[in-house]
mmCIF file of C-alpha atoms in Angstrom:
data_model
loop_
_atom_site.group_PDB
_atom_site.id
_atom_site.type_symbol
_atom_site.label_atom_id
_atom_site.label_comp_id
_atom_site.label_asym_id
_atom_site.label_seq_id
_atom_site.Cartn_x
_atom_site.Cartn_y
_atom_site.Cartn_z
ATOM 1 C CA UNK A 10 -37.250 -48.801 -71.625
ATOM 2 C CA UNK A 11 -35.850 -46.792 -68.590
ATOM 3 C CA UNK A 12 -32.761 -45.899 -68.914
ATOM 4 C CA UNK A 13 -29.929 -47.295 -66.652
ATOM 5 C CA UNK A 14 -26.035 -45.478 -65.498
ATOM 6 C CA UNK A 15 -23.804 -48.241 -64.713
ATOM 7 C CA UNK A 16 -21.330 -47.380 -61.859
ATOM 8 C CA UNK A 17 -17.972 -48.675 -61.065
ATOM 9 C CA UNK A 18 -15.191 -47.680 -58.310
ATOM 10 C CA UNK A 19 -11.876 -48.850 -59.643
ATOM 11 C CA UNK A 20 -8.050 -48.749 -58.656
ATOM 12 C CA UNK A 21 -5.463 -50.350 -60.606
ATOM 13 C CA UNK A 22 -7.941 -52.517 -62.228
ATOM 14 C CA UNK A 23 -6.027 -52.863 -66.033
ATOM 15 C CA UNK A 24 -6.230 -56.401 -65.792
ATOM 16 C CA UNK A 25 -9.913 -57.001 -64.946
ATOM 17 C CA UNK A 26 -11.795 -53.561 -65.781
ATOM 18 C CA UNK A 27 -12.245 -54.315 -69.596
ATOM 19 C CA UNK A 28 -13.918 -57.587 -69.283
ATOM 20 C CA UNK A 29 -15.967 -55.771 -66.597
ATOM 21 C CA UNK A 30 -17.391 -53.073 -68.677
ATOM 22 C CA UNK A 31 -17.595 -55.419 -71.884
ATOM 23 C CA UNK A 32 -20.212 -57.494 -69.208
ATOM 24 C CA UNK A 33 -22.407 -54.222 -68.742
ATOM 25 C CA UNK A 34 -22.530 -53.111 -72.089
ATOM 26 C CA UNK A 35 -25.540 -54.511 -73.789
ATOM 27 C CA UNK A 36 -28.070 -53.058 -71.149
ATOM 28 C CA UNK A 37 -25.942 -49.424 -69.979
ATOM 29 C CA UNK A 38 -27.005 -46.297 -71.351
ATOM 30 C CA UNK A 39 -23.532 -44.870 -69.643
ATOM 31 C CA UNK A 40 -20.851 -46.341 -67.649
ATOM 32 C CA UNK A 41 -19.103 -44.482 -65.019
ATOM 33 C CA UNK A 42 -16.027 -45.378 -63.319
ATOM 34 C CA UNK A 43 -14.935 -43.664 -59.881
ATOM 35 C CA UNK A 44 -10.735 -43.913 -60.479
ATOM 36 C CA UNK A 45 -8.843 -44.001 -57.201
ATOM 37 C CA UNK A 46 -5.956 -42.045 -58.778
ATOM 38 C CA UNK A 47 -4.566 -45.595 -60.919
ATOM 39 C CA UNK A 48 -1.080 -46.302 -61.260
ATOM 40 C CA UNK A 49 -1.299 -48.350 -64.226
ATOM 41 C CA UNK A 50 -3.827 -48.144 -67.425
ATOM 42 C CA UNK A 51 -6.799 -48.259 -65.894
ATOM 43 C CA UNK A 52 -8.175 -45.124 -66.962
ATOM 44 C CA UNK A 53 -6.694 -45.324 -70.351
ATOM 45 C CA UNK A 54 -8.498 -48.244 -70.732
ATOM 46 C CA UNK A 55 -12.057 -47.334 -69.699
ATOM 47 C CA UNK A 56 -11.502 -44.138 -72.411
ATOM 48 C CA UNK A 57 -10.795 -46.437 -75.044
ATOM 49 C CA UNK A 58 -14.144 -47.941 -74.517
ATOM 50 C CA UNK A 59 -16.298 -44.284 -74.211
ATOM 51 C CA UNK A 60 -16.601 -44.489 -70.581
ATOM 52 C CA UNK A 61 -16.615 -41.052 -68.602
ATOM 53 C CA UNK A 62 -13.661 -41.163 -65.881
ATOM 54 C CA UNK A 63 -13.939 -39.284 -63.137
ATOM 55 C CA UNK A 64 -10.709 -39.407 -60.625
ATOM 56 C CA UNK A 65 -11.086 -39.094 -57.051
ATOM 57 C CA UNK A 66 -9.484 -40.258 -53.797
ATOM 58 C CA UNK A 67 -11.083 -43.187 -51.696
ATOM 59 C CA UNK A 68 -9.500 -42.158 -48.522
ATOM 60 C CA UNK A 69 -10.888 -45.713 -47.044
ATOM 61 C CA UNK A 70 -14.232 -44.889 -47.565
ATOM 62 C CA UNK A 71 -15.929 -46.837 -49.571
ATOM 63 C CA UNK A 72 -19.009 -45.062 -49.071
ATOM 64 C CA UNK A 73 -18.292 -41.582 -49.579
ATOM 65 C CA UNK A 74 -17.077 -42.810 -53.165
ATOM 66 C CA UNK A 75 -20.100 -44.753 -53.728
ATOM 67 C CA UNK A 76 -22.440 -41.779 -52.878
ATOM 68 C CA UNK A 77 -20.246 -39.825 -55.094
ATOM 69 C CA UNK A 78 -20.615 -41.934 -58.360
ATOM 70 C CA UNK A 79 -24.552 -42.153 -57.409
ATOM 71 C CA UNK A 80 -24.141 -38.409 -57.574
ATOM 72 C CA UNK A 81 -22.739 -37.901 -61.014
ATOM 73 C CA UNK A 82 -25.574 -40.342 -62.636
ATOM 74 C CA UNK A 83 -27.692 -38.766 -65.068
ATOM 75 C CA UNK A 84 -29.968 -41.692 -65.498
ATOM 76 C CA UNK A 85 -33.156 -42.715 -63.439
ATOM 77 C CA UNK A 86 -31.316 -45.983 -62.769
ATOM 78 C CA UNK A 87 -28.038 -46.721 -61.389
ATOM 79 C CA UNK A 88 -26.641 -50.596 -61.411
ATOM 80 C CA UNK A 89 -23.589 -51.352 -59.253
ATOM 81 C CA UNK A 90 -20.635 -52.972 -60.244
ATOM 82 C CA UNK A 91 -17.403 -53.524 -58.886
ATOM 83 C CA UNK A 92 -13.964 -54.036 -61.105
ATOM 84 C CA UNK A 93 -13.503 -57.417 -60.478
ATOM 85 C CA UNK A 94 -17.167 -58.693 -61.199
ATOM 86 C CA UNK A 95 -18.879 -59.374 -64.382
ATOM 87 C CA UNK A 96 -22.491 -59.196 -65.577
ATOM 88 C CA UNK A 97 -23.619 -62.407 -66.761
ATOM 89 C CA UNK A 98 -25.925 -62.928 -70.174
ATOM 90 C CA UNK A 99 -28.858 -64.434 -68.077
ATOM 91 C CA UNK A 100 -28.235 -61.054 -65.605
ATOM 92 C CA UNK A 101 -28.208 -59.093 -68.156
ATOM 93 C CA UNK A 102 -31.660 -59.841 -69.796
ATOM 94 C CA UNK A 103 -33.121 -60.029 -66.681
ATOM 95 C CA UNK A 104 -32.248 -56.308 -66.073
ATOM 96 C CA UNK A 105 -33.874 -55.170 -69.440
ATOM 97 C CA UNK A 106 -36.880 -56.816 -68.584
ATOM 98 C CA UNK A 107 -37.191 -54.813 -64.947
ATOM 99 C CA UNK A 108 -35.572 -51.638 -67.193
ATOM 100 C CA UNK A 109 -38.724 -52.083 -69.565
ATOM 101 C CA UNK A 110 -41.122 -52.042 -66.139
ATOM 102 C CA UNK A 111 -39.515 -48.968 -64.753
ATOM 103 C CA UNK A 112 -41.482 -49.567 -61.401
ATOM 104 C CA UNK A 113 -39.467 -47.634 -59.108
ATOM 105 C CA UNK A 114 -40.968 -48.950 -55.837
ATOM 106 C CA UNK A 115 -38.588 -52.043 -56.110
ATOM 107 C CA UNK A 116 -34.663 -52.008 -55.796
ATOM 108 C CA UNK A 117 -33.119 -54.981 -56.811
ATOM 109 C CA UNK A 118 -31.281 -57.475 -54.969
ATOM 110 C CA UNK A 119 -28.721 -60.257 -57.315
ATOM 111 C CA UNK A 120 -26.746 -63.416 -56.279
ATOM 112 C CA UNK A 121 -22.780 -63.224 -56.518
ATOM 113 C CA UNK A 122 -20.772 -66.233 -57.646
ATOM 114 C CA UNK A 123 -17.089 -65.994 -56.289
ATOM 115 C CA UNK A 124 -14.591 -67.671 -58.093
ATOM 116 C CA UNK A 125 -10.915 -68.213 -56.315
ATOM 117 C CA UNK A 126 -8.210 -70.176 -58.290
ATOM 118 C CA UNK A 127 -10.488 -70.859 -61.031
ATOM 119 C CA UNK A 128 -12.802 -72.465 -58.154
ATOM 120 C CA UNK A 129 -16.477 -71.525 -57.491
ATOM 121 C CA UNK A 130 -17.267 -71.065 -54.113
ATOM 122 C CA UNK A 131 -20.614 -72.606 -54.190
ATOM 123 C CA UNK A 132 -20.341 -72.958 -49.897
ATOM 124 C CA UNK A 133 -19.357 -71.887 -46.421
ATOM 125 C CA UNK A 134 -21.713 -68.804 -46.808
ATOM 126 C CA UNK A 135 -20.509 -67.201 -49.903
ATOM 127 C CA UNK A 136 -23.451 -68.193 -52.315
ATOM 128 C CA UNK A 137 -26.090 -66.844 -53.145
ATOM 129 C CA UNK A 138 -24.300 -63.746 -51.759
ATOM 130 C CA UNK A 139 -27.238 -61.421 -52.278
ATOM 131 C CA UNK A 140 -26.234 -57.523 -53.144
ATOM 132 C CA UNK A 141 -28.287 -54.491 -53.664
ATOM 133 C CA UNK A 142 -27.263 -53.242 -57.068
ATOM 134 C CA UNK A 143 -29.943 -51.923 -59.645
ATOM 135 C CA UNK A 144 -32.348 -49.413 -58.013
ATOM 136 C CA UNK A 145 -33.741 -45.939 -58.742
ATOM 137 C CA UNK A 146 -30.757 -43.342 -58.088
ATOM 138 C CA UNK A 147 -33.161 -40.637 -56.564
ATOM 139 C CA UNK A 148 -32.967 -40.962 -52.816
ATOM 140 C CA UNK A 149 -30.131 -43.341 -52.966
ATOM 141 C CA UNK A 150 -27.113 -42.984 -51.223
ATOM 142 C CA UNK A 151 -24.041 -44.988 -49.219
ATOM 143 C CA UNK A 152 -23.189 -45.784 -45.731
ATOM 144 C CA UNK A 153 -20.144 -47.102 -44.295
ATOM 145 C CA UNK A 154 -16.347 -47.086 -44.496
ATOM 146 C CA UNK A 155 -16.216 -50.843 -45.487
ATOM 147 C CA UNK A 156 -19.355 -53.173 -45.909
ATOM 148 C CA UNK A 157 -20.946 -50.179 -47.161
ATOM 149 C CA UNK A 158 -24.488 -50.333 -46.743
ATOM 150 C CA UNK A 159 -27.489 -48.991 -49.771
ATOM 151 C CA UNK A 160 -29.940 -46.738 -48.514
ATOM 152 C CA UNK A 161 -32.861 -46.350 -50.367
ATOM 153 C CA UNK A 162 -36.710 -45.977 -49.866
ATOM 154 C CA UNK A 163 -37.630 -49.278 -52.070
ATOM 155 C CA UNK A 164 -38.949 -52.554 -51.653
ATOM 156 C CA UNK A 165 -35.937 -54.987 -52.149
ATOM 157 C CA UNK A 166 -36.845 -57.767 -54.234
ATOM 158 C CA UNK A 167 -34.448 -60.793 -55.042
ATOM 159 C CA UNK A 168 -33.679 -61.570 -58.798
ATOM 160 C CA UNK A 169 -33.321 -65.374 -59.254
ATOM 161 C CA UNK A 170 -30.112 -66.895 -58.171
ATOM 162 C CA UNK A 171 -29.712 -68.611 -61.497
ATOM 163 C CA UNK A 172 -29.033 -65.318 -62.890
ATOM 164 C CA UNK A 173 -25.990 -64.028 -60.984
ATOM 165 C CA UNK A 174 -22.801 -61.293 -60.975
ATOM 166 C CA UNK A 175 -19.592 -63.747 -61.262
ATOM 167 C CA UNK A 176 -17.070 -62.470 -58.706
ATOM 168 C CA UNK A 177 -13.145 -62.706 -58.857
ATOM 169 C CA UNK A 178 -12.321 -61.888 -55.457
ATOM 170 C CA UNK A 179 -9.090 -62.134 -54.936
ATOM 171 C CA UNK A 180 -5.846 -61.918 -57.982
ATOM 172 C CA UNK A 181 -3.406 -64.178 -55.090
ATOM 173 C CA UNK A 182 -2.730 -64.824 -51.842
ATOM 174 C CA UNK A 183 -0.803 -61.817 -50.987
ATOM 175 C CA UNK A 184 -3.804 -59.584 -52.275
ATOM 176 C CA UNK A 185 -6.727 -61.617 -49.802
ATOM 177 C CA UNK A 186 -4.281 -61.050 -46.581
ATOM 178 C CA UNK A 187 -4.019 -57.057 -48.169
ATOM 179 C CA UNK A 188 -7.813 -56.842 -48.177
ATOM 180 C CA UNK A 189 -8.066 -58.872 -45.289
ATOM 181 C CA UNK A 190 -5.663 -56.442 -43.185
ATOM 182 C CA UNK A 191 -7.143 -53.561 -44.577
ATOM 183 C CA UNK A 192 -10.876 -54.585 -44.169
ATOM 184 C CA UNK A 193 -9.958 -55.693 -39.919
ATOM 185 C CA UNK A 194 -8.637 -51.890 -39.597
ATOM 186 C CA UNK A 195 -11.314 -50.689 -40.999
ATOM 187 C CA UNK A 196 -13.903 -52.812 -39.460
ATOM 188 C CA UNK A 197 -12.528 -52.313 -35.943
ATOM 189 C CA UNK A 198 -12.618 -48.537 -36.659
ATOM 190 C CA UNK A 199 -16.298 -48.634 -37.522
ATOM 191 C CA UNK A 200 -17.231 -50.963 -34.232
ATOM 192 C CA UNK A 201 -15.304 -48.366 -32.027
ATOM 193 C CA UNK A 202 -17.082 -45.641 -33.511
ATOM 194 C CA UNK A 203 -20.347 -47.013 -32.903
ATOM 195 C CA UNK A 204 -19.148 -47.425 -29.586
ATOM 196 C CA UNK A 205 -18.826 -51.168 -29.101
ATOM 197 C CA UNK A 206 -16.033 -52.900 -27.214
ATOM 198 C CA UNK A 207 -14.201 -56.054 -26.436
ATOM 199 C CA UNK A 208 -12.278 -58.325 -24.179
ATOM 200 C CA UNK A 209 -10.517 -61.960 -23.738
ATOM 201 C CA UNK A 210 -13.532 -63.687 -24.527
ATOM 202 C CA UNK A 211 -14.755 -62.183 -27.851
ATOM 203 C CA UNK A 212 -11.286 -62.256 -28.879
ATOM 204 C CA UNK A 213 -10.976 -65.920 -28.112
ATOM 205 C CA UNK A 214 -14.727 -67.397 -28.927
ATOM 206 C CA UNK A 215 -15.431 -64.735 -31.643
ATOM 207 C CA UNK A 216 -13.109 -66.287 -34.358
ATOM 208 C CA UNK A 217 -13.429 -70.058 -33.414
ATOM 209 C CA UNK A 218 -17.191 -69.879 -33.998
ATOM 210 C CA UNK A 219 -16.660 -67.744 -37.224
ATOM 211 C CA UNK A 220 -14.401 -70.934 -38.482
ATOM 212 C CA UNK A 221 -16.638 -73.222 -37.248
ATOM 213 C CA UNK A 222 -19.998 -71.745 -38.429
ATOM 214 C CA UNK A 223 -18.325 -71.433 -42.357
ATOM 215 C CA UNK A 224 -16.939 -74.771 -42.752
ATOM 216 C CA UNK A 225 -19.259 -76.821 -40.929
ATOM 217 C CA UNK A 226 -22.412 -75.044 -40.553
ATOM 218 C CA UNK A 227 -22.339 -73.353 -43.930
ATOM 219 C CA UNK A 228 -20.795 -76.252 -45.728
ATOM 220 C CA UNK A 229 -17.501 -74.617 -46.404
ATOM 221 C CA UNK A 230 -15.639 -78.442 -46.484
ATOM 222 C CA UNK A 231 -18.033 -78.699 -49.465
ATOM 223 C CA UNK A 232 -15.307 -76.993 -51.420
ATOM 224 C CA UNK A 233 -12.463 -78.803 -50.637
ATOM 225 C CA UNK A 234 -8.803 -77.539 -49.738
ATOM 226 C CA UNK A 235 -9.854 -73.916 -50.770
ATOM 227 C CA UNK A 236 -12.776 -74.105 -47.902
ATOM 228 C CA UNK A 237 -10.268 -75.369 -45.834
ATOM 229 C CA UNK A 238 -8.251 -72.226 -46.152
ATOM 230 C CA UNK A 239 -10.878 -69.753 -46.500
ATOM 231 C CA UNK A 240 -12.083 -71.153 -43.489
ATOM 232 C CA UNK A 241 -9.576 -70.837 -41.220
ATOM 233 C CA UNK A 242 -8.202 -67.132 -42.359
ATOM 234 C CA UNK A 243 -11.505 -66.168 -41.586
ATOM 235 C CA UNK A 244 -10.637 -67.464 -37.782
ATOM 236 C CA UNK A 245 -7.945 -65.224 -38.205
ATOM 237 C CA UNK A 246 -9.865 -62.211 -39.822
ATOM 238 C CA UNK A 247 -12.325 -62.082 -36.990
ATOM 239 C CA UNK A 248 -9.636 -62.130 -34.241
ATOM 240 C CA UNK A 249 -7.628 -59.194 -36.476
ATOM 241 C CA UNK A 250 -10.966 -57.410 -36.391
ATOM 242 C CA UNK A 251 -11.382 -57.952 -32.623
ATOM 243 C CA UNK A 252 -8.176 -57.484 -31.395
ATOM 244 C CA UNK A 253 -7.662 -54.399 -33.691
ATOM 245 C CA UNK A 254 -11.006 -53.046 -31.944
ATOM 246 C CA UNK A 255 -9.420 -53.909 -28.546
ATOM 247 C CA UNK A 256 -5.821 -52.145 -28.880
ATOM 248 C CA UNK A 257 -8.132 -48.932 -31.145
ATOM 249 C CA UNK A 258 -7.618 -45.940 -29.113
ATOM 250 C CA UNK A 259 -4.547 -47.580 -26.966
ATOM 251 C CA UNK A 260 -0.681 -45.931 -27.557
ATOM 252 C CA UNK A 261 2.256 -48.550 -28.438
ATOM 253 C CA UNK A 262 3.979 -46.934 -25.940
ATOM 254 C CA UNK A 263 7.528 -48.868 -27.426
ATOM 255 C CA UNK A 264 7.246 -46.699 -30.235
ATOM 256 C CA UNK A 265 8.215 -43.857 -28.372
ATOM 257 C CA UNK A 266 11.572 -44.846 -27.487
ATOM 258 C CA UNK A 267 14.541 -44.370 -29.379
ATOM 259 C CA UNK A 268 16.538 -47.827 -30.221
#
């Protein structure tokens, strides 16, 4: 059987990184986690289990750290994982079986379940979820500050759905409107440097259609109150994104002046 380096980027993850790497273990012939400098036991924590810990700022981009933990794989397979998502049984099997093919033509593509107040979110677009995670690590890399991107020279190929990564997404309220701010900045940033701009009407229609199309279109209602919610904060994560994008390169001119 091939043999497979299991990454992981982590920050302050005490709470959720054990479980994590107790998902991974039947199937990884090493685990690496990519520490963002923790403040609590994180790292303490993946030692205790054998993992090798390598520290090293994010600085917001999420794929300059992924290309680095690619980088420090000494297996011909890498598998993805992040903190907060576990491995199921059914996944897991279903990764020895392509680890016993070795065909390194094919990088694999595996359903996420998101779970949010002990609810799955079965609707409104966020299953199947598909992610690129298990793939040959030569000629692999990572693009992007947030959404990274996988580039690779494979065929992708989609495991069945029934065999999935269970995702906790968010610990509370407080930490989805952190992520959300911090994934709008970021966002905006990457549109601006790709050149693209905005005005009133993207900032008006872009956010009403992104409610409508989750909770209607993709069934969001489907999960009751919580697709409710989700729903509309994503209204207000797409105007964040756009109006962030609009005001980029603009001065608060306010700020200037002493009170």
């Amino acid at each position: 059987m091939a043999k497979v380096s299991v990454l992981i980027l982590a920050k302050n993850e005490e709470k959720n990184i054990a479980p994590c790497i107790e998902s991974v273990k039947s199937f990884a012939d090493e685990i690496i986690v990519i520490d963002d400098f923790s403040a609590d036991s994180t790292a303490e924590i993946c030692k205790s289990f054998g993992v090798r810990v390598i520290q090293r700022e994010l600085a917001g981009d999420w794929g300059s750290q992924k290309t680095f933990a690619i980088q420090q794989a000494t297996c011909d397979w890498i598998f993805i994982i992040d903190a907060d998502e576990r491995a199921t049984p059914e996944l897991g099997e279903e990764i020895k079986k392509i680890l016993a093919a070795d065909d390194k033509k094919f990088a694999w593509r595996m359903a996420r379940l998101s779970y949010f107040f002990g609810k799955p979110l079965k609707h409104g677009g966020w299953f199947p979820d598909y992610v690129t995670r298990l793939l040959p690590r030569e000629g692999t890399r990572a693009e992007g500050l947030v959404h990274e991107k996988i580039i690779h020279q494979c065929v992708e190929k989609k495991i069945d759905s029934s065999k999935y990564l269970i995702h906790y997404t968010y610990r509370n309220w407080e930490h989805y409107f952190d992520k959300m701010n911090t994934y709008s900045t970021l966002m905006a940033k990457r549109m601006s440097e790709e050149g693209k701009k905005t005005g009133v009407l993207e900032i008006i229609f872009r956010p009403l259609w992104a409610g409508f199309r989750m909770y209607v279109l993709r069934g969001g209602f489907l999960d009751g109150i919580i697709g409710l919610c989700l729903s509309a904060f994503n209204v207000f994560y797409t105007m964040s994104k756009y109006v962030k994008l609009y005001y980029y390169e603009k001065e608060n001119d306010c700020v200037k002046e002493k009170i």
